Amino acid sequence: MICVFRKSVFAALCAVMLVSGCKTLEGGGFNQLLSTAAGSAGAGAGVTAGMQSAVAGATDLFREYTPEEQQRLGADFASVLLGARPLVRNPAAQRYVNQVGVWVVQQTAQPTDGRGRPMIKTWRFGIIDSEAVNAYATPGGYVFITKGLFKKLGSEAELAGVLSHEIAHVTQGHYLAAIKAGGFSKIMAGAVQAGTGDKRLDEAAANLVRNLYAKGLDKSDEYEADRLGMLYAARAGYEPTGLMSVLHLYAAHTRGDDGFQLLFATHPDPKDRIARLEPLLVTFATASDATNAQRFKAVQARL
């Protein structure tokens, strides 16, 4: 049952989440904004404007659920993911991922309620104990990266790129849209009602979540998350090509390679994703080149 997992999910993630802001980057750069983001010519010029209009559209989806309902919905989604694979038992690594994730979130334009308050009150990040190469997000601000992918990354900038992509799925309401498009709003609305005690409803909701992650989101959602992910990471002071480097990592493998099967089954071809991002690089010509590779590798070595 989803509701059985909910308390354990909160306990596990609250134990590792960071409640303060992220430490400053080595050499500074956290407060750097992209002076060219809004004014560059070409394909990159519309990134910021596109983000603003997309957030405006996503807000309607968010308002179909209260912040409390979204938090419960996110916990339900997370419980399904963690029911298959638990979090890595490494508090230091979990805190580190939360540091990076929380800082990146602070650079985003998030949907707000009628009083201007963020619809997602608390974000949580974690490393899942799986050798598969993947990352996941849920409604309500839960973001996960697998140990398999974490071990293949080369820097904090790449980690920020992965987390930024997943954060964009949340800020844009992609999973909420998938629920609505699939006609499953009533099932999930019932699942988030406290104390329903309906085991059949809980199982139906759990199966829906499993199917969503097995099928993946629309290609357009993935492309949008790539664009916004690059922007979010750059605004956080990271080298903007971090996500691009991860996509090149994916492109170097095939669908049959161990650990990559689900990633390739649920995402567009990485070469296509790279081709769509390359025209945007001119937008970030003045962005930071910080990677924090040494700090990242120190954490990575302990996994």
PDB file of C-alpha atoms in Angstrom:
ATOM      1  CA  MET A   1       0.000   0.000   0.000  1.00  0.00           C
ATOM      2  CA  ILE A   2       1.206   3.485  -0.778  1.00  0.00           C
ATOM      3  CA  CYS A   3       0.045   4.914   2.539  1.00  0.00           C
ATOM      4  CA  VAL A   4       2.064   2.307   4.439  1.00  0.00           C
ATOM      5  CA  PHE A   5       5.282   3.581   2.869  1.00  0.00           C
ATOM      6  CA  ARG A   6       4.556   7.281   3.295  1.00  0.00           C
ATOM      7  CA  LYS A   7       5.827   7.718   6.865  1.00  0.00           C
ATOM      8  CA  SER A   8       8.986   5.730   6.202  1.00  0.00           C
ATOM      9  CA  VAL A   9       9.718   7.796   3.091  1.00  0.00           C
ATOM     10  CA  PHE A  10       9.457  11.044   5.032  1.00  0.00           C
ATOM     11  CA  ALA A  11      11.612   9.658   7.829  1.00  0.00           C
ATOM     12  CA  ALA A  12      14.332   8.465   5.467  1.00  0.00           C
ATOM     13  CA  LEU A  13      14.497  11.638   3.416  1.00  0.00           C
ATOM     14  CA  CYS A  14      14.120  14.056   6.319  1.00  0.00           C
ATOM     15  CA  ALA A  15      17.082  12.331   7.946  1.00  0.00           C
ATOM     16  CA  VAL A  16      19.358  13.307   5.057  1.00  0.00           C
ATOM     17  CA  MET A  17      17.836  16.519   3.715  1.00  0.00           C
ATOM     18  CA  LEU A  18      19.632  19.831   4.159  1.00  0.00           C
ATOM     19  CA  VAL A  19      17.699  22.589   5.892  1.00  0.00           C
ATOM     20  CA  SER A  20      20.199  25.363   5.231  1.00  0.00           C
ATOM     21  CA  GLY A  21      21.491  26.735   1.930  1.00  0.00           C
ATOM     22  CA  CYS A  22      24.327  25.239  -0.038  1.00  0.00           C
ATOM     23  CA  LYS A  23      27.907  26.175   0.724  1.00  0.00           C
ATOM     24  CA  THR A  24      29.438  28.584  -1.738  1.00  0.00           C
ATOM     25  CA  LEU A  25      31.255  27.216  -4.712  1.00  0.00           C
ATOM     26  CA  GLU A  26      35.008  27.006  -4.582  1.00  0.00           C
ATOM     27  CA  GLY A  27      36.202  30.251  -6.089  1.00  0.00           C
ATOM     28  CA  GLY A  28      32.751  31.875  -5.840  1.00  0.00           C
ATOM     29  CA  GLY A  29      30.237  32.191  -8.665  1.00  0.00           C
ATOM     30  CA  PHE A  30      27.045  31.240  -6.824  1.00  0.00           C
ATOM     31  CA  ASN A  31      25.519  34.676  -7.268  1.00  0.00           C
ATOM     32  CA  GLN A  32      26.455  35.068 -10.915  1.00  0.00           C
ATOM     33  CA  LEU A  33      23.480  35.626 -13.198  1.00  0.00           C
ATOM     34  CA  LEU A  34      23.618  35.259 -16.930  1.00  0.00           C
ATOM     35  CA  SER A  35      23.753  38.690 -18.473  1.00  0.00           C
ATOM     36  CA  THR A  36      23.227  37.258 -21.943  1.00  0.00           C
ATOM     37  CA  ALA A  37      20.315  34.946 -21.112  1.00  0.00           C
ATOM     38  CA  ALA A  38      17.643  37.426 -22.080  1.00  0.00           C
ATOM     39  CA  GLY A  39      19.476  39.384 -24.742  1.00  0.00           C
ATOM     40  CA  SER A  40      21.327  36.912 -26.965  1.00  0.00           C
ATOM     41  CA  ALA A  41      20.272  36.438 -30.559  1.00  0.00           C
ATOM     42  CA  GLY A  42      19.365  33.107 -32.083  1.00  0.00           C
ATOM     43  CA  ALA A  43      17.877  29.975 -30.568  1.00  0.00           C
ATOM     44  CA  GLY A  44      19.137  30.740 -27.074  1.00  0.00           C
ATOM     45  CA  ALA A  45      17.433  34.137 -26.817  1.00  0.00           C
ATOM     46  CA  GLY A  46      14.055  32.710 -25.913  1.00  0.00           C
ATOM     47  CA  VAL A  47      15.162  30.428 -23.097  1.00  0.00           C
ATOM     48  CA  THR A  48      14.316  32.794 -20.254  1.00  0.00           C
ATOM     49  CA  ALA A  49      11.083  34.025 -21.814  1.00  0.00           C
ATOM     50  CA  GLY A  50      10.109  30.472 -22.642  1.00  0.00           C
ATOM     51  CA  MET A  51      10.737  29.438 -19.065  1.00  0.00           C
ATOM     52  CA  GLN A  52       8.522  32.207 -17.739  1.00  0.00           C
ATOM     53  CA  SER A  53       5.622  31.359 -20.038  1.00  0.00           C
ATOM     54  CA  ALA A  54       5.976  27.650 -19.343  1.00  0.00           C
ATOM     55  CA  VAL A  55       5.871  28.243 -15.595  1.00  0.00           C
ATOM     56  CA  ALA A  56       2.720  30.299 -16.056  1.00  0.00           C
ATOM     57  CA  GLY A  57       1.134  27.342 -17.861  1.00  0.00           C
ATOM     58  CA  ALA A  58       2.333  24.867 -15.265  1.00  0.00           C
ATOM     59  CA  THR A  59       0.790  26.896 -12.454  1.00  0.00           C
ATOM     60  CA  ASP A  60      -2.728  25.852 -13.451  1.00  0.00           C
ATOM     61  CA  LEU A  61      -1.725  22.202 -13.159  1.00  0.00           C
ATOM     62  CA  PHE A  62      -0.208  22.815  -9.735  1.00  0.00           C
ATOM     63  CA  ARG A  63      -3.320  24.545  -8.478  1.00  0.00           C
ATOM     64  CA  GLU A  64      -5.407  21.468  -9.116  1.00  0.00           C
ATOM     65  CA  TYR A  65      -3.668  20.121  -6.007  1.00  0.00           C
ATOM     66  CA  THR A  66      -3.022  22.019  -2.788  1.00  0.00           C
ATOM     67  CA  PRO A  67       0.609  22.186  -1.614  1.00  0.00           C
ATOM     68  CA  GLU A  68      -0.248  19.611   1.049  1.00  0.00           C
ATOM     69  CA  GLU A  69      -1.812  17.279  -1.505  1.00  0.00           C
ATOM     70  CA  GLN A  70       1.222  17.634  -3.759  1.00  0.00           C
ATOM     71  CA  GLN A  71       3.504  16.769  -0.866  1.00  0.00           C
ATOM     72  CA  ARG A  72       1.479  13.629  -0.135  1.00  0.00           C
ATOM     73  CA  LEU A  73       1.369  12.792  -3.832  1.00  0.00           C
ATOM     74  CA  GLY A  74       5.145  13.193  -4.064  1.00  0.00           C
ATOM     75  CA  ALA A  75       5.625  10.979  -1.013  1.00  0.00           C
ATOM     76  CA  ASP A  76       3.436   8.329  -2.638  1.00  0.00           C
ATOM     77  CA  PHE A  77       5.458   8.426  -5.851  1.00  0.00           C
ATOM     78  CA  ALA A  78       8.697   8.320  -3.866  1.00  0.00           C
ATOM     79  CA  SER A  79       7.492   5.368  -1.816  1.00  0.00           C
ATOM     80  CA  VAL A  80       7.002   3.337  -4.985  1.00  0.00           C
ATOM     81  CA  LEU A  81      10.518   4.165  -6.174  1.00  0.00           C
ATOM     82  CA  LEU A  82      12.077   3.455  -2.783  1.00  0.00           C
ATOM     83  CA  GLY A  83      10.011   0.320  -2.397  1.00  0.00           C
ATOM     84  CA  ALA A  84      11.976  -1.107  -5.309  1.00  0.00           C
ATOM     85  CA  ARG A  85      15.369   0.246  -4.257  1.00  0.00           C
ATOM     86  CA  PRO A  86      16.177   2.004  -0.951  1.00  0.00           C
ATOM     87  CA  LEU A  87      18.326   5.039  -0.387  1.00  0.00           C
ATOM     88  CA  VAL A  88      22.080   4.536  -0.169  1.00  0.00           C
ATOM     89  CA  ARG A  89      23.164   4.295   3.470  1.00  0.00           C
ATOM     90  CA  ASN A  90      25.668   7.104   3.339  1.00  0.00           C
ATOM     91  CA  PRO A  91      24.460  10.213   5.200  1.00  0.00           C
ATOM     92  CA  ALA A  92      27.384  12.354   4.053  1.00  0.00           C
ATOM     93  CA  ALA A  93      26.725  11.626   0.376  1.00  0.00           C
ATOM     94  CA  GLN A  94      22.995  12.196   0.847  1.00  0.00           C
ATOM     95  CA  ARG A  95      23.601  15.562   2.522  1.00  0.00           C
ATOM     96  CA  TYR A  96      25.931  16.526  -0.297  1.00  0.00           C
ATOM     97  CA  VAL A  97      23.329  15.773  -2.983  1.00  0.00           C
ATOM     98  CA  ASN A  98      20.781  17.769  -0.998  1.00  0.00           C
ATOM     99  CA  GLN A  99      23.192  20.699  -0.786  1.00  0.00           C
ATOM    100  CA  VAL A 100      23.603  20.818  -4.544  1.00  0.00           C
ATOM    101  CA  GLY A 101      19.916  20.202  -5.240  1.00  0.00           C
ATOM    102  CA  VAL A 102      18.586  22.776  -2.787  1.00  0.00           C
ATOM    103  CA  TRP A 103      20.927  25.422  -4.170  1.00  0.00           C
ATOM    104  CA  VAL A 104      19.861  24.765  -7.760  1.00  0.00           C
ATOM    105  CA  VAL A 105      16.184  24.933  -6.765  1.00  0.00           C
ATOM    106  CA  GLN A 106      16.772  28.456  -5.452  1.00  0.00           C
ATOM    107  CA  GLN A 107      17.629  29.525  -9.015  1.00  0.00           C
ATOM    108  CA  THR A 108      14.331  28.364 -10.517  1.00  0.00           C
ATOM    109  CA  ALA A 109      11.045  30.087 -11.229  1.00  0.00           C
ATOM    110  CA  GLN A 110       8.565  27.974  -9.319  1.00  0.00           C
ATOM    111  CA  PRO A 111       4.767  28.009  -9.618  1.00  0.00           C
ATOM    112  CA  THR A 112       3.159  29.868  -6.740  1.00  0.00           C
ATOM    113  CA  ASP A 113      -0.240  30.011  -5.099  1.00  0.00           C
ATOM    114  CA  GLY A 114      -2.546  33.031  -5.132  1.00  0.00           C
ATOM    115  CA  ARG A 115      -0.457  34.699  -2.418  1.00  0.00           C
ATOM    116  CA  GLY A 116       2.850  34.292  -4.217  1.00  0.00           C
ATOM    117  CA  ARG A 117       4.036  31.408  -2.040  1.00  0.00           C
ATOM    118  CA  PRO A 118       5.824  28.439  -3.670  1.00  0.00           C
ATOM    119  CA  MET A 119       3.505  25.514  -4.343  1.00  0.00           C
ATOM    120  CA  ILE A 120       6.310  23.170  -3.266  1.00  0.00           C
ATOM    121  CA  LYS A 121       7.349  24.004   0.274  1.00  0.00           C
ATOM    122  CA  THR A 122      10.182  21.524   0.764  1.00  0.00           C
ATOM    123  CA  TRP A 123      12.442  19.806  -1.759  1.00  0.00           C
ATOM    124  CA  ARG A 124      14.183  16.514  -0.989  1.00  0.00           C
ATOM    125  CA  PHE A 125      17.035  14.835  -2.869  1.00  0.00           C
ATOM    126  CA  GLY A 126      18.509  11.375  -2.515  1.00  0.00           C
ATOM    127  CA  ILE A 127      20.770   8.705  -3.990  1.00  0.00           C
ATOM    128  CA  ILE A 128      18.983   5.421  -4.699  1.00  0.00           C
ATOM    129  CA  ASP A 129      20.919   2.220  -4.117  1.00  0.00           C
ATOM    130  CA  SER A 130      20.718   0.941  -7.675  1.00  0.00           C
ATOM    131  CA  GLU A 131      23.421   0.215 -10.238  1.00  0.00           C
ATOM    132  CA  ALA A 132      21.090   1.301 -13.042  1.00  0.00           C
ATOM    133  CA  VAL A 133      21.993   4.590 -14.729  1.00  0.00           C
ATOM    134  CA  ASN A 134      19.053   6.921 -14.224  1.00  0.00           C
ATOM    135  CA  ALA A 135      17.473   9.770 -12.281  1.00  0.00           C
ATOM    136  CA  TYR A 136      13.888  10.379 -11.227  1.00  0.00           C
ATOM    137  CA  ALA A 137      11.616  13.134  -9.986  1.00  0.00           C
ATOM    138  CA  THR A 138       8.166  13.152  -8.450  1.00  0.00           C
ATOM    139  CA  PRO A 139       5.465  15.753  -7.893  1.00  0.00           C
ATOM    140  CA  GLY A 140       5.972  17.596  -4.644  1.00  0.00           C
ATOM    141  CA  GLY A 141       9.731  18.044  -4.992  1.00  0.00           C
ATOM    142  CA  TYR A 142      11.339  14.627  -4.556  1.00  0.00           C
ATOM    143  CA  VAL A 143      14.384  14.091  -6.799  1.00  0.00           C
ATOM    144  CA  PHE A 144      16.552  10.969  -6.964  1.00  0.00           C
ATOM    145  CA  ILE A 145      19.733   9.932  -8.741  1.00  0.00           C
ATOM    146  CA  THR A 146      20.841   6.307  -8.821  1.00  0.00           C
ATOM    147  CA  LYS A 147      24.164   5.244  -7.383  1.00  0.00           C
ATOM    148  CA  GLY A 148      24.975   3.784 -10.809  1.00  0.00           C
ATOM    149  CA  LEU A 149      24.718   7.205 -12.466  1.00  0.00           C
ATOM    150  CA  PHE A 150      26.395   9.059  -9.589  1.00  0.00           C
ATOM    151  CA  LYS A 151      29.445   6.798  -9.893  1.00  0.00           C
ATOM    152  CA  LYS A 152      29.771   7.562 -13.615  1.00  0.00           C
ATOM    153  CA  LEU A 153      29.712  11.355 -13.279  1.00  0.00           C
ATOM    154  CA  GLY A 154      32.902  13.377 -13.315  1.00  0.00           C
ATOM    155  CA  SER A 155      32.081  16.570 -11.436  1.00  0.00           C
ATOM    156  CA  GLU A 156      29.620  18.514  -9.334  1.00  0.00           C
ATOM    157  CA  ALA A 157      28.662  20.472 -12.447  1.00  0.00           C
ATOM    158  CA  GLU A 158      27.513  17.235 -14.070  1.00  0.00           C
ATOM    159  CA  LEU A 159      25.580  16.311 -10.932  1.00  0.00           C
ATOM    160  CA  ALA A 160      23.955  19.743 -10.964  1.00  0.00           C
ATOM    161  CA  GLY A 161      23.027  19.213 -14.607  1.00  0.00           C
ATOM    162  CA  VAL A 162      21.290  15.912 -13.834  1.00  0.00           C
ATOM    163  CA  LEU A 163      19.465  17.318 -10.812  1.00  0.00           C
ATOM    164  CA  SER A 164      18.494  20.472 -12.730  1.00  0.00           C
ATOM    165  CA  HIS A 165      16.906  18.367 -15.475  1.00  0.00           C
ATOM    166  CA  GLU A 166      14.829  16.501 -12.887  1.00  0.00           C
ATOM    167  CA  ILE A 167      13.971  19.699 -11.023  1.00  0.00           C
ATOM    168  CA  ALA A 168      12.613  21.103 -14.290  1.00  0.00           C
ATOM    169  CA  HIS A 169      10.269  18.122 -14.607  1.00  0.00           C
ATOM    170  CA  VAL A 170       8.819  19.163 -11.256  1.00  0.00           C
ATOM    171  CA  THR A 171       8.680  22.925 -11.775  1.00  0.00           C
ATOM    172  CA  GLN A 172       6.961  22.398 -15.128  1.00  0.00           C
ATOM    173  CA  GLY A 173       4.407  19.952 -13.710  1.00  0.00           C
ATOM    174  CA  HIS A 174       5.299  17.236 -16.214  1.00  0.00           C
ATOM    175  CA  TYR A 175       4.163  14.361 -14.037  1.00  0.00           C
ATOM    176  CA  LEU A 176       0.995  16.183 -13.042  1.00  0.00           C
ATOM    177  CA  ALA A 177       0.291  16.708 -16.744  1.00  0.00           C
ATOM    178  CA  ALA A 178       0.936  13.005 -17.443  1.00  0.00           C
ATOM    179  CA  ILE A 179      -1.539  12.037 -14.727  1.00  0.00           C
ATOM    180  CA  LYS A 180      -4.149  14.365 -16.186  1.00  0.00           C
ATOM    181  CA  ALA A 181      -3.520  13.348 -19.798  1.00  0.00           C
ATOM    182  CA  GLY A 182      -3.845   9.676 -18.878  1.00  0.00           C
ATOM    183  CA  GLY A 183      -7.211  10.238 -17.228  1.00  0.00           C
ATOM    184  CA  PHE A 184      -5.875   9.176 -13.833  1.00  0.00           C
ATOM    185  CA  SER A 185      -6.596  12.361 -11.889  1.00  0.00           C
ATOM    186  CA  LYS A 186      -9.413  10.769  -9.894  1.00  0.00           C
ATOM    187  CA  ILE A 187      -7.270   7.801  -8.903  1.00  0.00           C
ATOM    188  CA  MET A 188      -4.453  10.000  -7.667  1.00  0.00           C
ATOM    189  CA  ALA A 189      -6.821  12.492  -6.037  1.00  0.00           C
ATOM    190  CA  GLY A 190      -8.273   9.607  -4.063  1.00  0.00           C
ATOM    191  CA  ALA A 191      -4.839   8.313  -3.166  1.00  0.00           C
ATOM    192  CA  VAL A 192      -3.789  11.573  -1.532  1.00  0.00           C
ATOM    193  CA  GLN A 193      -6.828  11.744   0.714  1.00  0.00           C
ATOM    194  CA  ALA A 194      -5.674  10.980   4.229  1.00  0.00           C
ATOM    195  CA  GLY A 195      -7.059   7.867   5.840  1.00  0.00           C
ATOM    196  CA  THR A 196      -9.016   6.441   2.920  1.00  0.00           C
ATOM    197  CA  GLY A 197      -8.131   2.899   3.965  1.00  0.00           C
ATOM    198  CA  ASP A 198      -9.013   1.681   0.476  1.00  0.00           C
ATOM    199  CA  LYS A 199      -6.363  -0.922  -0.384  1.00  0.00           C
ATOM    200  CA  ARG A 200      -7.643  -1.338  -3.935  1.00  0.00           C
ATOM    201  CA  LEU A 201      -7.287   2.379  -4.556  1.00  0.00           C
ATOM    202  CA  ASP A 202      -3.776   2.381  -3.121  1.00  0.00           C
ATOM    203  CA  GLU A 203      -2.718  -0.507  -5.347  1.00  0.00           C
ATOM    204  CA  ALA A 204      -4.252   1.148  -8.410  1.00  0.00           C
ATOM    205  CA  ALA A 205      -2.291   4.308  -7.666  1.00  0.00           C
ATOM    206  CA  ALA A 206       0.930   2.350  -7.117  1.00  0.00           C
ATOM    207  CA  ASN A 207       0.509   0.577 -10.443  1.00  0.00           C
ATOM    208  CA  LEU A 208      -0.086   3.921 -12.139  1.00  0.00           C
ATOM    209  CA  VAL A 209       3.153   5.278 -10.734  1.00  0.00           C
ATOM    210  CA  ARG A 210       5.100   2.198 -11.865  1.00  0.00           C
ATOM    211  CA  ASN A 211       3.628   2.489 -15.352  1.00  0.00           C
ATOM    212  CA  LEU A 212       4.489   6.198 -15.576  1.00  0.00           C
ATOM    213  CA  TYR A 213       8.152   5.550 -14.825  1.00  0.00           C
ATOM    214  CA  ALA A 214       8.279   2.511 -17.083  1.00  0.00           C
ATOM    215  CA  LYS A 215       6.758   4.437 -19.984  1.00  0.00           C
ATOM    216  CA  GLY A 216       8.518   7.745 -19.403  1.00  0.00           C
ATOM    217  CA  LEU A 217       7.363  11.255 -20.191  1.00  0.00           C
ATOM    218  CA  ASP A 218       6.706  12.789 -23.592  1.00  0.00           C
ATOM    219  CA  LYS A 219       9.766  13.701 -25.649  1.00  0.00           C
ATOM    220  CA  SER A 220       8.740  17.353 -25.516  1.00  0.00           C
ATOM    221  CA  ASP A 221       8.906  17.215 -21.716  1.00  0.00           C
ATOM    222  CA  GLU A 222      12.430  15.798 -21.844  1.00  0.00           C
ATOM    223  CA  TYR A 223      13.611  18.452 -24.283  1.00  0.00           C
ATOM    224  CA  GLU A 224      12.125  21.199 -22.118  1.00  0.00           C
ATOM    225  CA  ALA A 225      13.761  19.750 -18.998  1.00  0.00           C
ATOM    226  CA  ASP A 226      17.096  19.742 -20.838  1.00  0.00           C
ATOM    227  CA  ARG A 227      16.795  23.414 -21.791  1.00  0.00           C
ATOM    228  CA  LEU A 228      15.686  24.579 -18.375  1.00  0.00           C
ATOM    229  CA  GLY A 229      18.127  22.245 -16.634  1.00  0.00           C
ATOM    230  CA  MET A 230      21.027  23.889 -18.440  1.00  0.00           C
ATOM    231  CA  LEU A 231      19.693  27.314 -17.439  1.00  0.00           C
ATOM    232  CA  TYR A 232      19.122  26.405 -13.781  1.00  0.00           C
ATOM    233  CA  ALA A 233      22.610  24.928 -13.382  1.00  0.00           C
ATOM    234  CA  ALA A 234      24.247  27.939 -15.040  1.00  0.00           C
ATOM    235  CA  ARG A 235      22.346  30.333 -12.810  1.00  0.00           C
ATOM    236  CA  ALA A 236      23.603  28.351  -9.826  1.00  0.00           C
ATOM    237  CA  GLY A 237      27.147  29.162 -10.908  1.00  0.00           C
ATOM    238  CA  TYR A 238      28.056  25.862 -12.533  1.00  0.00           C
ATOM    239  CA  GLU A 239      29.620  25.266 -15.906  1.00  0.00           C
ATOM    240  CA  PRO A 240      26.500  25.083 -18.120  1.00  0.00           C
ATOM    241  CA  THR A 241      27.847  22.155 -20.165  1.00  0.00           C
ATOM    242  CA  GLY A 242      27.534  19.789 -17.206  1.00  0.00           C
ATOM    243  CA  LEU A 243      24.298  18.280 -18.516  1.00  0.00           C
ATOM    244  CA  MET A 244      25.739  18.160 -22.035  1.00  0.00           C
ATOM    245  CA  SER A 245      28.685  16.113 -20.722  1.00  0.00           C
ATOM    246  CA  VAL A 246      26.258  13.645 -19.154  1.00  0.00           C
ATOM    247  CA  LEU A 247      24.379  13.323 -22.452  1.00  0.00           C
ATOM    248  CA  HIS A 248      27.680  12.564 -24.205  1.00  0.00           C
ATOM    249  CA  LEU A 249      28.227   9.865 -21.579  1.00  0.00           C
ATOM    250  CA  TYR A 250      24.851   8.373 -22.498  1.00  0.00           C
ATOM    251  CA  ALA A 251      25.616   8.630 -26.216  1.00  0.00           C
ATOM    252  CA  ALA A 252      28.788   6.591 -25.732  1.00  0.00           C
ATOM    253  CA  HIS A 253      26.673   3.609 -24.676  1.00  0.00           C
ATOM    254  CA  THR A 254      24.051   1.501 -26.401  1.00  0.00           C
ATOM    255  CA  ARG A 255      20.603   0.306 -25.441  1.00  0.00           C
ATOM    256  CA  GLY A 256      21.979  -3.107 -24.571  1.00  0.00           C
ATOM    257  CA  ASP A 257      24.654  -1.898 -22.150  1.00  0.00           C
ATOM    258  CA  ASP A 258      24.151  -2.962 -18.548  1.00  0.00           C
ATOM    259  CA  GLY A 259      22.335  -0.378 -16.493  1.00  0.00           C
ATOM    260  CA  PHE A 260      21.268   1.805 -19.423  1.00  0.00           C
ATOM    261  CA  GLN A 261      18.223  -0.123 -20.637  1.00  0.00           C
ATOM    262  CA  LEU A 262      15.491   1.803 -18.805  1.00  0.00           C
ATOM    263  CA  LEU A 263      17.167   5.150 -19.456  1.00  0.00           C
ATOM    264  CA  PHE A 264      17.153   4.571 -23.215  1.00  0.00           C
ATOM    265  CA  ALA A 265      13.627   3.156 -23.123  1.00  0.00           C
ATOM    266  CA  THR A 266      12.187   6.234 -21.429  1.00  0.00           C
ATOM    267  CA  HIS A 267      14.206   9.094 -22.956  1.00  0.00           C
ATOM    268  CA  PRO A 268      14.891  10.435 -26.464  1.00  0.00           C
ATOM    269  CA  ASP A 269      18.133   9.493 -28.182  1.00  0.00           C
ATOM    270  CA  PRO A 270      20.937  11.345 -26.359  1.00  0.00           C
ATOM    271  CA  LYS A 271      22.447  12.457 -29.684  1.00  0.00           C
ATOM    272  CA  ASP A 272      19.173  14.193 -30.524  1.00  0.00           C
ATOM    273  CA  ARG A 273      19.121  15.836 -27.089  1.00  0.00           C
ATOM    274  CA  ILE A 274      22.687  17.072 -27.592  1.00  0.00           C
ATOM    275  CA  ALA A 275      21.848  18.487 -31.025  1.00  0.00           C
ATOM    276  CA  ARG A 276      18.940  20.437 -29.557  1.00  0.00           C
ATOM    277  CA  LEU A 277      21.056  21.909 -26.759  1.00  0.00           C
ATOM    278  CA  GLU A 278      24.094  22.914 -28.786  1.00  0.00           C
ATOM    279  CA  PRO A 279      22.467  26.043 -30.340  1.00  0.00           C
ATOM    280  CA  LEU A 280      21.763  27.310 -26.818  1.00  0.00           C
ATOM    281  CA  LEU A 281      25.401  27.325 -25.729  1.00  0.00           C
ATOM    282  CA  VAL A 282      25.922  30.854 -27.090  1.00  0.00           C
ATOM    283  CA  THR A 283      23.415  32.010 -24.471  1.00  0.00           C
ATOM    284  CA  PHE A 284      25.806  30.982 -21.724  1.00  0.00           C
ATOM    285  CA  ALA A 285      28.990  32.499 -23.140  1.00  0.00           C
ATOM    286  CA  THR A 286      29.608  34.491 -19.952  1.00  0.00           C
ATOM    287  CA  ALA A 287      28.563  31.785 -17.501  1.00  0.00           C
ATOM    288  CA  SER A 288      30.813  30.357 -14.801  1.00  0.00           C
ATOM    289  CA  ASP A 289      33.233  27.539 -15.590  1.00  0.00           C
ATOM    290  CA  ALA A 290      33.059  26.069 -12.066  1.00  0.00           C
ATOM    291  CA  THR A 291      32.870  22.273 -11.920  1.00  0.00           C
ATOM    292  CA  ASN A 292      33.902  21.436  -8.321  1.00  0.00           C
ATOM    293  CA  ALA A 293      35.300  18.160  -9.635  1.00  0.00           C
ATOM    294  CA  GLN A 294      37.614  17.602  -6.681  1.00  0.00           C
ATOM    295  CA  ARG A 295      34.860  18.043  -4.100  1.00  0.00           C
ATOM    296  CA  PHE A 296      32.561  15.764  -6.062  1.00  0.00           C
ATOM    297  CA  LYS A 297      35.117  13.007  -6.461  1.00  0.00           C
ATOM    298  CA  ALA A 298      35.832  13.020  -2.720  1.00  0.00           C
ATOM    299  CA  VAL A 299      32.170  12.173  -2.089  1.00  0.00           C
ATOM    300  CA  GLN A 300      32.010   9.759  -5.000  1.00  0.00           C
ATOM    301  CA  ALA A 301      34.974   7.776  -3.652  1.00  0.00           C
ATOM    302  CA  ARG A 302      33.029   7.006  -0.472  1.00  0.00           C
ATOM    303  CA  LEU A 303      30.118   5.327  -2.244  1.00  0.00           C
TER     304      LEU A 303
END
